[in-house]
Amino acid sequence: MTKQTAMKKSFFCAVCLLLSAFFSFTSFAADPNPPSIRGGGAWPIRRQWTPAETQHYAKWVERLFDMKTKGNVEQRTAKLERMLTDPEMNLLQQPEFLGEGSNPQLPLGIIRTMHSMLDCAKFTAFIPAYYAYRRALPWITATVYSGERGVDVRISSFNYPTGGANSFKYGSLSAFFNAAVGHFISGNYRVNLTGKSAELSDTVPVALNRQYLLPGCMNYLDGHCLVLAKVTEYGELYFLNCSTTKTRDIFTYNGMNAVGGITPRGSDPEDEWMGCFQGLRVLRYPIADTNSQGVVTRVRRRTDAEMREFGFSTEQYDVVRQMYTSHEIEEDGLKPQSLHDLIRLRMKTVERIKPAAFIASYCDEILTAFLEREWFIQDAWEDVRKNGPIVYPEDLDNENIFQALGRWETWSSPSSDVDRRNKYFYLADWMEYAVRMFGMKPSFVDLTGLEAYAINSQADLAAAMIAEKNRHFKEKSLEYTHSSGKKFTLTLTDIETRLYDLSFDPNHPPELRWGAPPDSPEREGMPQTYTPLPKGQKVPADEAYRLQFFYRTLCQRETTSSYLVGMYTEGFPIRDKLDAQVGKWSYATEPLLHPVEEGEPEPSLTPANPSAIPQLTPDEQEPKDTGDPGTAGRSRSGRIGRGGRRTRR
């Protein structure tokens, strides 16, 4: 360890101690929702869900996120048991926050059982159920069945909810949690607003404002389920997510990039709400009906009308529709160009944004996301060496590389790699947001930290932010373990260069998972593995890697069948990387970026002259950014087969 590294480590430890002390001595106001009713079931019920209770719930979820990102090493890598038993992480372990009349800690045996079954969907079911138990609140989760005969509920066009697990009707904790969490799957979110028994569903869409879009809300996108856990002063959304690996790791790297792919209202001419179940959701909090003495007589779902006070709103589907049709919306006199921009404008609490500080902080988040990838890759490689190759889900009706069963689901990384690519691209989208805001309202952009650059226009700001990003990317690095046991260092610049070369196939050794270039020292001595297919074929590693290129470029998950043998390797659009995407704002022929000489007057904040921007013909224009990170900035080369499906050749 170098002296510099040791100093950084000491400094980091000191910061962790300070944060730990801060969190330990946080005080809370009086219980916002004291006990008011009496009931039984799987646990004693003493409270109703109220708007004040959801604010309390939000603080609890946010603390989990804060400690997962700012705590000590054990807290940042904590899995479920540590998260729930550490009083610094779990505020419900602090009597003042837990409140009177609440329930004791969930038995350790149940916590461990829950840990063993968690995935991203079950995690979103467990978190509110645990909180409801501790705070003596009622809870319900639904069971769903497919609206399409013979189609898996996880990928069906829509599902119907039916009676599920109701805490009031169960006689034991273990029986309730095994049913409520054990039977919960991502398909629980695929319920149309006006479908059969829709008011038995677990969630409803939520209004896009700070009153209702709180930590504890959910985000659903084609099988990917996340718990909203943090809303920053800039209006950025961050989430908690659980993996399907045996270790059941809980991640924090999902950000606003996860919010996309929302179906616009009216996409289906026969049903205007068809598919409008993706996006940001609020839990359909149950209500306990009581008699005149306050004794609970039953626990039921709240209706859509009753959910209005908790934020039930369909506006996100209307917003996306407006963007698709008119390509423009207006908010407070400004014209956000994507759903992400609109969310930031509504959720922010600051009057200005600071690009330099945001870029520095966000580069750390990107590095953390890839550090977690390295831990996962090593575990996957160990499993393959111990248990043999893992079958690739090729050309299957109800499975693909993003959603499969067994070991492929556990150890492959196409979904999490999509998240990491989108996290990287979110920085590009945020920079473009800053540039657009600078053009609309220059005072909104605080140029602190960018004093070395003369920023007089949107082009100048774009170039300055690219330079800052590249500086951080060159400085930040991780170390990965080669199949030979050697260590190789990759900077974020290296990873950016290899962004579309990072293999998701668990049968590939670590060096190929990290996109080691051909004929490089990293490729020397690489084991010659193979990827088996369902019909028995064995595809050598180099060939499988070549044929998987399309999937390594995707910025969104696919729900159709996946292929390998005969897969095309060219002729499809690939999204421009950050420098190319943001660099489009630097339209001047001469570079506008230069250091400010000592004594030179501060540059004025003059927005770019719109007439100076080259105008494109309709055929040349890029697709509009609809808030879907899989569309913005894509190149126009290549095509996809009819109906959006790939054609094999």
XYZ file of C-alpha atoms in Angstrom:
649
model
C 0.000 0.000 0.000
C 1.398 3.362 -0.990
C 1.636 6.249 1.454
C -0.984 8.127 -0.560
C -3.371 5.152 -0.471
C -2.847 4.749 3.265
C -3.611 8.433 3.819
C -6.786 8.154 1.740
C -7.849 5.080 3.712
C -7.237 6.828 7.027
C -9.179 9.851 5.870
C -12.064 7.658 4.717
C -12.151 5.847 8.076
C -12.217 9.158 9.901
C -15.133 10.324 7.761
C -16.982 7.079 8.467
C -16.485 7.551 12.219
C -17.839 11.093 12.024
C -20.849 9.959 10.006
C -21.420 7.086 12.407
C -21.367 9.464 15.354
C -23.765 11.776 13.557
C -26.239 9.000 12.802
C -26.007 7.597 16.333
C -27.077 10.823 17.980
C -29.865 11.822 15.597
C -32.976 12.752 17.568
C -36.558 12.405 16.423
C -39.755 14.300 17.069
C -42.733 12.793 18.847
C -44.437 9.820 17.231
C -46.262 11.223 14.182
C -48.867 8.469 14.391
C -49.489 7.177 17.956
C -51.446 3.943 18.549
C -55.175 4.457 18.031
C -56.765 1.051 17.285
C -56.627 -2.566 18.516
C -56.447 -5.665 16.376
C -54.717 -8.985 15.914
C -53.718 -11.513 13.283
C -50.112 -12.318 12.457
C -49.178 -9.476 14.838
C -50.940 -6.876 17.014
C -52.317 -3.958 14.966
C -52.356 -0.614 16.746
C -51.999 1.984 13.961
C -53.533 3.002 10.654
C -51.531 4.027 7.616
C -51.707 7.824 7.341
C -49.794 10.399 5.277
C -47.771 11.163 8.424
C -46.928 7.453 8.736
C -45.661 7.336 5.146
C -43.326 10.242 5.950
C -42.031 8.218 8.928
C -41.623 5.199 6.665
C -39.712 7.360 4.178
C -37.219 8.399 6.877
C -36.652 4.745 7.770
C -35.978 3.713 4.161
C -33.741 6.732 3.554
C -31.596 5.858 6.582
C -30.969 2.382 5.153
C -29.763 3.998 1.926
C -27.621 6.601 3.709
C -25.810 3.969 5.752
C -25.408 1.698 2.722
C -23.656 4.567 0.937
C -21.960 6.500 3.757
C -21.447 4.019 6.592
C -18.407 1.910 7.387
C -17.297 -0.988 5.186
C -19.533 -3.509 6.971
C -22.546 -1.228 6.649
C -21.925 -0.433 2.994
C -21.734 -4.157 2.173
C -24.505 -5.131 4.598
C -27.037 -7.748 3.634
C -30.504 -8.082 5.114
C -29.597 -9.406 8.565
C -27.007 -6.709 9.237
C -29.289 -3.989 7.871
C -32.079 -4.958 10.264
C -29.998 -5.662 13.376
C -27.612 -2.688 13.238
C -29.242 0.165 15.250
C -27.373 2.750 13.157
C -28.860 1.345 9.973
C -32.307 0.330 11.192
C -34.049 3.226 12.930
C -36.713 0.800 14.148
C -34.045 -0.545 16.500
C -34.116 2.845 18.223
C -37.048 2.993 20.723
C -37.727 6.700 20.146
C -38.252 6.133 16.402
C -40.069 2.798 16.865
C -42.675 4.396 19.144
C -44.946 3.015 21.840
C -47.181 0.051 21.179
C -44.934 -1.253 18.419
C -43.763 -4.802 17.905
C -40.359 -6.331 18.796
C -37.659 -7.259 16.328
C -38.618 -9.904 13.796
C -37.194 -13.263 14.947
C -33.767 -13.954 13.499
C -34.946 -17.233 11.978
C -37.554 -15.409 9.880
C -35.027 -12.743 8.824
C -32.667 -15.459 7.622
C -35.459 -17.272 5.806
C -36.406 -14.038 4.075
C -32.763 -13.453 3.129
C -32.565 -16.882 1.492
C -35.482 -16.180 -0.853
C -34.907 -12.540 -1.765
C -34.697 -11.187 -5.293
C -35.463 -7.696 -6.576
C -39.234 -8.253 -6.435
C -39.370 -10.034 -3.068
C -37.152 -7.326 -1.587
C -39.758 -4.719 -2.542
C -42.401 -6.875 -0.847
C -40.404 -7.493 2.316
C -39.302 -3.923 3.092
C -42.813 -2.467 3.679
C -44.058 -5.677 5.301
C -41.235 -5.578 7.858
C -41.907 -1.909 8.610
C -45.648 -2.585 8.961
C -44.943 -5.378 11.441
C -42.571 -3.311 13.596
C -44.890 -0.279 13.675
C -48.009 -2.430 14.334
C -49.653 -1.532 11.016
C -51.820 -3.788 8.818
C -50.322 -5.223 5.650
C -51.459 -7.081 2.511
C -49.761 -8.465 -0.591
C -51.639 -9.856 -3.587
C -51.277 -12.991 -5.658
C -51.530 -12.542 -9.438
C -52.427 -14.763 -12.361
C -51.661 -14.159 -16.014
C -54.102 -12.371 -18.283
C -52.684 -14.388 -21.189
C -53.247 -18.127 -21.071
C -49.993 -20.048 -20.762
C -47.772 -16.952 -20.455
C -45.507 -16.501 -17.419
C -46.875 -13.746 -15.155
C -43.450 -12.084 -15.161
C -43.617 -11.328 -18.887
C -47.344 -11.387 -19.699
C -48.961 -8.277 -21.196
C -51.030 -7.886 -18.036
C -52.018 -9.795 -14.910
C -55.022 -10.001 -12.608
C -54.610 -9.702 -8.826
C -56.519 -11.880 -6.427
C -56.603 -12.399 -2.696
C -53.136 -12.813 -1.218
C -51.623 -12.576 2.238
C -53.519 -10.380 4.723
C -51.792 -9.896 8.088
C -55.183 -9.777 9.850
C -56.070 -13.280 8.645
C -52.835 -15.061 9.580
C -52.100 -16.602 12.935
C -48.318 -16.501 12.879
C -45.485 -14.274 11.731
C -43.635 -16.963 9.824
C -46.734 -18.101 7.931
C -47.543 -14.531 6.873
C -44.026 -13.581 5.763
C -43.544 -16.849 3.891
C -46.774 -16.195 1.992
C -46.556 -12.413 1.559
C -42.923 -12.399 0.426
C -42.456 -15.944 -0.825
C -45.321 -15.693 -3.339
C -44.480 -12.164 -4.488
C -42.913 -11.859 -7.943
C -42.250 -9.077 -10.434
C -45.532 -9.973 -12.131
C -47.336 -8.447 -9.147
C -46.644 -5.048 -10.705
C -48.094 -5.917 -14.133
C -51.696 -4.972 -13.327
C -53.563 -2.553 -15.581
C -55.311 0.348 -13.861
C -58.771 -0.565 -15.107
C -58.313 -4.314 -15.377
C -60.251 -6.993 -13.574
C -59.887 -6.688 -9.757
C -57.359 -3.871 -10.237
C -58.155 -2.431 -6.798
C -56.633 -5.551 -5.221
C -53.226 -4.624 -6.695
C -50.191 -3.861 -4.545
C -49.356 -0.423 -5.991
C -50.792 2.523 -7.904
C -48.998 5.183 -9.980
C -47.854 8.167 -7.949
C -47.821 11.929 -8.495
C -44.469 13.410 -9.463
C -43.888 15.786 -6.560
C -42.106 15.835 -3.214
C -45.292 15.455 -1.190
C -46.018 11.998 -2.532
C -42.959 10.643 -4.371
C -41.179 9.613 -1.183
C -38.586 7.011 -0.208
C -40.543 3.789 0.137
C -42.268 4.199 -3.225
C -41.457 1.687 -5.956
C -40.199 1.735 -9.519
C -41.050 -1.069 -11.915
C -39.617 -1.607 -15.397
C -40.205 -4.919 -17.194
C -39.225 -7.244 -14.388
C -36.859 -4.868 -12.611
C -38.238 -3.849 -9.210
C -36.658 -1.137 -7.064
C -37.374 0.647 -3.788
C -37.043 4.434 -3.995
C -34.678 5.259 -1.154
C -33.306 8.774 -1.634
C -34.352 12.041 -3.226
C -31.472 14.528 -3.366
C -31.636 18.293 -3.252
C -31.096 18.277 -7.030
C -34.196 16.154 -7.525
C -32.204 13.004 -8.275
C -33.849 9.679 -7.423
C -31.862 6.749 -5.995
C -32.999 3.216 -5.270
C -32.281 0.062 -3.278
C -32.121 -3.208 -5.182
C -31.517 -6.841 -4.216
C -29.665 -9.374 -6.355
C -30.733 -12.955 -7.076
C -27.334 -14.404 -6.201
C -26.964 -16.802 -3.291
C -25.340 -14.002 -1.311
C -28.457 -11.795 -1.832
C -26.450 -8.597 -2.065
C -28.325 -5.315 -1.704
C -27.191 -2.540 -4.035
C -27.536 1.236 -4.108
C -26.142 2.087 -7.550
C -29.507 2.430 -9.310
C -30.331 6.055 -10.018
C -32.649 8.046 -12.258
C -31.429 5.946 -15.177
C -33.754 3.207 -13.910
C -36.811 5.416 -14.496
C -37.717 4.907 -18.134
C -39.618 2.792 -20.600
C -42.978 4.072 -19.320
C -45.882 3.201 -21.596
C -47.760 6.327 -22.730
C -51.463 6.553 -22.006
C -53.461 5.577 -25.071
C -50.830 3.356 -26.694
C -53.485 0.675 -27.189
C -56.521 2.030 -29.101
C -58.774 -0.552 -27.415
C -57.662 0.215 -23.845
C -56.082 3.587 -23.057
C -54.499 2.226 -19.839
C -53.033 -0.964 -21.304
C -49.424 -1.338 -20.127
C -49.595 1.669 -17.802
C -48.158 -0.238 -14.853
C -44.493 0.570 -15.382
C -42.829 3.543 -13.763
C -43.016 5.123 -10.324
C -45.554 3.605 -7.939
C -46.850 4.166 -4.424
C -47.889 1.269 -2.211
C -51.621 0.660 -1.954
C -51.621 1.048 1.808
C -54.283 -1.147 3.482
C -56.839 0.215 5.918
C -58.214 -1.434 9.044
C -61.977 -1.121 9.458
C -62.920 -0.829 13.143
C -66.018 -0.814 15.302
C -67.054 2.008 17.631
C -64.543 0.827 20.266
C -61.617 1.015 17.823
C -61.339 -2.756 17.490
C -60.293 -3.983 14.061
C -63.004 -5.972 12.290
C -61.240 -6.443 8.949
C -58.244 -5.245 6.910
C -58.818 -4.342 3.257
C -57.216 -2.589 0.308
C -57.734 1.130 -0.095
C -59.698 2.061 -3.197
C -58.237 4.311 -5.897
C -60.260 7.190 -4.462
C -58.917 6.527 -0.965
C -55.390 6.440 -2.362
C -55.640 10.046 -3.571
C -54.389 11.352 -0.222
C -51.302 9.136 -0.645
C -50.546 10.470 -4.125
C -52.430 8.239 -6.580
C -52.055 9.968 -9.970
C -51.750 8.906 -13.592
C -49.883 12.037 -14.676
C -46.628 10.268 -15.600
C -48.434 8.368 -18.362
C -49.966 11.596 -19.642
C -46.588 13.348 -19.562
C -44.935 10.569 -21.554
C -47.803 10.639 -24.042
C -47.390 14.395 -24.493
C -43.669 13.937 -25.102
C -44.355 11.287 -27.701
C -46.955 13.373 -29.518
C -45.892 17.034 -29.202
C -42.265 16.436 -28.113
C -42.642 19.309 -25.659
C -43.912 20.085 -22.185
C -43.742 23.227 -20.076
C -43.081 23.585 -16.344
C -42.846 26.945 -14.550
C -42.050 28.705 -17.798
C -39.313 26.211 -18.666
C -39.453 23.434 -21.243
C -37.940 20.199 -19.914
C -37.049 17.862 -22.761
C -37.424 14.537 -20.978
C -39.316 12.886 -18.154
C -36.071 12.928 -16.167
C -35.793 16.703 -16.573
C -39.374 17.151 -15.408
C -38.832 14.978 -12.338
C -35.714 16.924 -11.396
C -37.495 20.262 -11.757
C -40.357 19.117 -9.552
C -38.299 17.295 -6.949
C -35.365 19.677 -6.476
C -35.074 21.841 -3.372
C -32.107 23.929 -4.503
C -32.309 27.047 -6.612
C -29.095 26.211 -8.465
C -27.179 23.134 -9.625
C -23.402 22.718 -9.323
C -22.078 20.650 -12.240
C -18.509 20.371 -10.912
C -19.628 18.963 -7.548
C -22.206 16.689 -9.146
C -19.730 15.241 -11.648
C -17.136 14.555 -8.940
C -19.670 12.820 -6.706
C -21.311 10.892 -9.530
C -17.974 9.547 -10.791
C -17.536 7.975 -7.350
C -20.950 6.341 -7.707
C -20.048 4.944 -11.119
C -16.835 3.509 -9.700
C -18.769 1.872 -6.847
C -21.152 0.266 -9.330
C -18.243 -1.343 -11.181
C -16.468 -2.352 -7.970
C -19.598 -4.320 -7.048
C -19.479 -5.887 -10.504
C -15.987 -7.221 -9.812
C -17.108 -8.894 -6.578
C -19.986 -10.500 -8.453
C -17.776 -11.676 -11.337
C -15.392 -13.445 -8.972
C -18.272 -15.273 -7.273
C -19.690 -16.268 -10.663
C -16.328 -17.555 -11.917
C -15.889 -19.600 -8.749
C -19.310 -21.182 -9.274
C -18.507 -22.098 -12.903
C -15.175 -23.633 -11.938
C -16.815 -25.601 -9.149
C -20.087 -26.652 -10.801
C -19.358 -26.494 -14.530
C -20.633 -24.331 -17.421
C -24.032 -22.613 -17.269
C -26.587 -23.100 -20.055
C -27.353 -19.995 -22.143
C -31.152 -19.493 -22.514
C -31.220 -19.445 -26.321
C -34.470 -19.302 -28.309
C -36.743 -20.162 -25.400
C -40.386 -19.098 -25.198
C -40.536 -17.962 -21.567
C -36.896 -17.244 -20.751
C -34.210 -14.995 -22.159
C -30.823 -13.730 -21.027
C -32.461 -11.010 -18.913
C -35.022 -13.173 -17.193
C -34.304 -16.846 -16.814
C -34.289 -19.581 -14.221
C -31.575 -21.376 -12.291
C -27.869 -20.648 -12.448
C -28.064 -18.328 -15.462
C -30.429 -16.040 -13.554
C -28.075 -16.128 -10.575
C -24.672 -15.621 -12.183
C -25.113 -13.817 -15.505
C -25.102 -10.011 -15.572
C -26.981 -8.691 -18.633
C -29.560 -6.870 -16.498
C -27.122 -5.315 -14.048
C -24.809 -4.412 -16.945
C -27.735 -2.558 -18.544
C -28.113 -0.695 -15.245
C -24.419 0.198 -15.203
C -24.452 1.374 -18.808
C -27.492 3.467 -18.013
C -25.808 4.840 -14.927
C -22.904 5.933 -17.105
C -25.259 7.418 -19.710
C -27.268 9.147 -17.038
C -24.225 11.350 -16.422
C -24.347 12.321 -20.103
C -28.072 13.016 -19.860
C -27.550 15.098 -16.709
C -24.840 17.129 -18.411
C -27.188 17.821 -21.305
C -29.835 18.829 -18.774
C -27.360 21.291 -17.238
C -26.547 22.668 -20.686
C -30.224 23.071 -21.574
C -30.940 24.766 -18.238
C -27.996 27.104 -18.809
C -29.595 28.136 -22.074
C -33.037 28.601 -20.487
C -31.943 30.134 -17.183
C -28.176 30.760 -16.779
C -28.467 31.663 -13.091
C -29.685 28.129 -12.350
C -26.166 26.756 -13.048
C -23.543 27.467 -10.379
C -20.114 27.474 -12.055
C -18.163 26.955 -8.820
C -15.343 24.516 -9.532
C -15.276 25.393 -13.222
C -13.387 28.669 -12.810
C -10.505 27.335 -14.912
C -12.720 27.531 -17.972
C -14.158 30.550 -19.743
C -17.852 29.698 -19.867
C -19.874 32.129 -21.943
C -22.206 29.753 -23.755
C -23.817 26.350 -23.701
C -20.972 25.061 -25.876
C -18.410 26.277 -23.324
C -20.265 24.594 -20.475
C -20.514 21.298 -22.368
C -16.784 21.297 -23.131
C -15.881 22.187 -19.528
C -17.998 19.380 -18.079
C -16.520 16.855 -20.510
C -13.022 17.944 -19.443
C -13.927 17.557 -15.757
C -15.456 14.144 -16.330
C -12.351 12.964 -18.199
C -10.108 14.232 -15.402
C -12.012 12.220 -12.801
C -12.232 9.146 -15.033
C -8.442 9.069 -15.409
C -7.924 9.355 -11.634
C -10.443 6.754 -10.448
C -9.676 3.063 -10.834
C -10.455 -0.437 -9.630
C -8.470 -3.667 -9.534
C -9.810 -6.961 -10.862
C -8.504 -10.496 -10.425
C -7.534 -12.300 -13.644
C -8.286 -16.031 -14.025
C -4.571 -16.603 -13.432
C -4.772 -14.803 -10.080
C -2.923 -11.720 -11.326
C -4.298 -8.268 -10.576
C -5.075 -5.764 -13.324
C -5.984 -2.117 -12.823
C -8.695 -0.436 -14.866
C -9.421 3.275 -14.715
C -12.919 4.548 -15.399
C -11.490 5.748 -18.701
C -10.529 2.146 -19.517
C -14.012 0.942 -18.569
C -15.601 3.681 -20.669
C -13.494 2.571 -23.648
C -14.674 -1.025 -23.081
C -18.267 -0.117 -22.276
C -19.652 -2.359 -25.022
C -17.027 -5.059 -24.482
C -17.928 -6.141 -20.928
C -19.179 -9.720 -21.119
C -22.305 -10.734 -19.215
C -21.762 -14.476 -19.821
C -20.759 -16.227 -16.553
C -18.963 -18.936 -18.551
C -16.351 -16.375 -19.564
C -13.291 -15.884 -17.340
C -12.929 -12.554 -15.494
C -10.633 -11.012 -18.108
C -13.288 -11.479 -20.799
C -16.014 -10.262 -18.439
C -13.926 -7.077 -18.207
C -13.510 -6.821 -21.981
C -9.781 -7.555 -22.222
C -8.700 -6.580 -25.759
C -7.438 -9.294 -28.144
C -3.653 -9.788 -28.114
C -3.342 -7.767 -24.880
C -1.442 -8.972 -21.789
C -4.829 -9.454 -20.134
C -5.810 -12.083 -22.717
C -2.617 -14.103 -22.256
C -3.319 -17.533 -20.815
C -7.093 -17.074 -20.883
C -8.866 -20.417 -20.272
C -10.648 -21.763 -23.354
C -14.139 -22.177 -21.903
C -17.409 -22.673 -23.736
C -21.057 -21.653 -23.426
C -23.525 -24.568 -23.580
C -26.924 -24.181 -25.266
C -30.238 -25.868 -24.367
C -29.989 -28.330 -27.286
C -26.497 -29.473 -26.348
C -24.244 -27.334 -28.553
C -21.048 -25.959 -27.017
C -19.980 -22.538 -28.302
C -16.298 -21.671 -27.653
C -15.735 -18.586 -25.501
C -14.276 -16.386 -28.242
C -17.124 -17.216 -30.633
C -19.846 -16.774 -28.004
C -18.290 -13.449 -27.018
C -18.320 -12.292 -30.656
C -21.955 -13.311 -31.136
C -23.094 -11.582 -27.932
C -22.002 -8.109 -29.063
C -25.546 -6.862 -29.711
C -26.616 -7.650 -26.149
C -23.548 -5.885 -24.746
C -24.712 -2.629 -26.368
C -28.288 -2.611 -25.077
C -29.440 0.103 -22.694
C -32.735 -1.579 -21.879
C -33.852 -5.104 -21.114
C -35.546 -7.216 -23.745
C -38.616 -9.343 -23.163
C -38.401 -11.427 -26.355
C -36.332 -14.554 -26.965
C -32.537 -14.310 -26.933
C -30.219 -15.893 -29.494
C -26.602 -16.898 -29.915
C -25.904 -19.191 -32.872
C -26.397 -17.190 -36.086
C -26.807 -13.916 -34.186
C -25.862 -10.823 -36.205
C -22.968 -8.679 -35.012
C -23.520 -5.463 -36.971
C -26.218 -3.326 -38.570
C -27.905 -2.100 -35.383
C -27.837 1.284 -33.609
C -25.307 1.805 -30.827
C -25.603 4.732 -28.488
C -22.863 7.363 -28.673
C -20.674 7.516 -25.582
C -20.650 10.531 -23.297
C -18.057 12.697 -25.015
C -19.802 12.327 -28.378
C -23.288 12.855 -26.947
C -22.527 15.944 -24.854
C -19.926 17.135 -27.334
C -22.683 17.805 -29.860
C -23.335 21.004 -27.915
C -19.832 22.216 -28.788
C -20.869 23.197 -32.290
C -18.315 25.980 -32.820
C -15.510 25.332 -35.319
C -12.914 26.718 -32.932
C -12.617 25.338 -29.385
C -14.299 27.647 -26.884
C -12.705 25.965 -23.865
C -9.621 27.624 -22.424
C -8.251 28.285 -18.948
C -8.963 31.702 -17.473
C -5.709 33.601 -17.147
C -4.883 35.152 -13.805
C -6.448 38.595 -13.591
C -8.832 37.953 -16.471
C -12.366 39.159 -15.672
C -14.995 36.561 -14.819
C -16.986 35.437 -17.861
C -20.547 36.655 -18.162
C -23.360 34.130 -18.077
C -24.698 34.694 -21.570
C -26.813 31.858 -22.999
C -25.858 30.464 -26.383
C -27.406 32.106 -29.409
C -29.982 29.594 -30.682
C -29.516 30.810 -34.254
C -25.886 29.692 -34.123
C -26.905 26.053 -33.670
C -26.893 24.190 -36.993
C -30.445 23.245 -37.994
C -31.048 19.658 -39.064
C -33.560 18.395 -41.558
C -36.208 16.009 -40.160
C -34.304 13.038 -41.571
C -31.101 14.132 -39.839
C -32.563 14.824 -36.431
C -31.816 12.547 -33.517
C -34.774 10.868 -31.796
C -36.242 12.968 -29.013
C -35.169 12.090 -25.467
C -38.347 10.694 -23.965
C -36.835 9.993 -20.595
C -35.994 6.458 -21.681
C -32.213 6.057 -21.274
C -32.252 3.445 -24.008
C -33.127 5.960 -26.712
C -31.252 9.209 -26.140
C -28.087 9.699 -28.133
C -28.286 6.560 -30.253
C -26.601 6.640 -33.620
C -28.772 6.267 -36.709
C -26.848 3.455 -38.356
C -28.413 0.057 -38.809
C -31.942 -1.152 -38.212
C -34.011 -3.605 -36.242
C -36.299 -6.159 -37.864
C -40.026 -5.627 -38.394
C -42.066 -4.909 -35.290
C -38.946 -4.103 -33.298
C -37.845 -7.762 -33.286
C -34.400 -8.727 -34.453
C -33.970 -10.606 -37.692
C -31.453 -13.431 -37.525
C -28.856 -14.010 -40.166
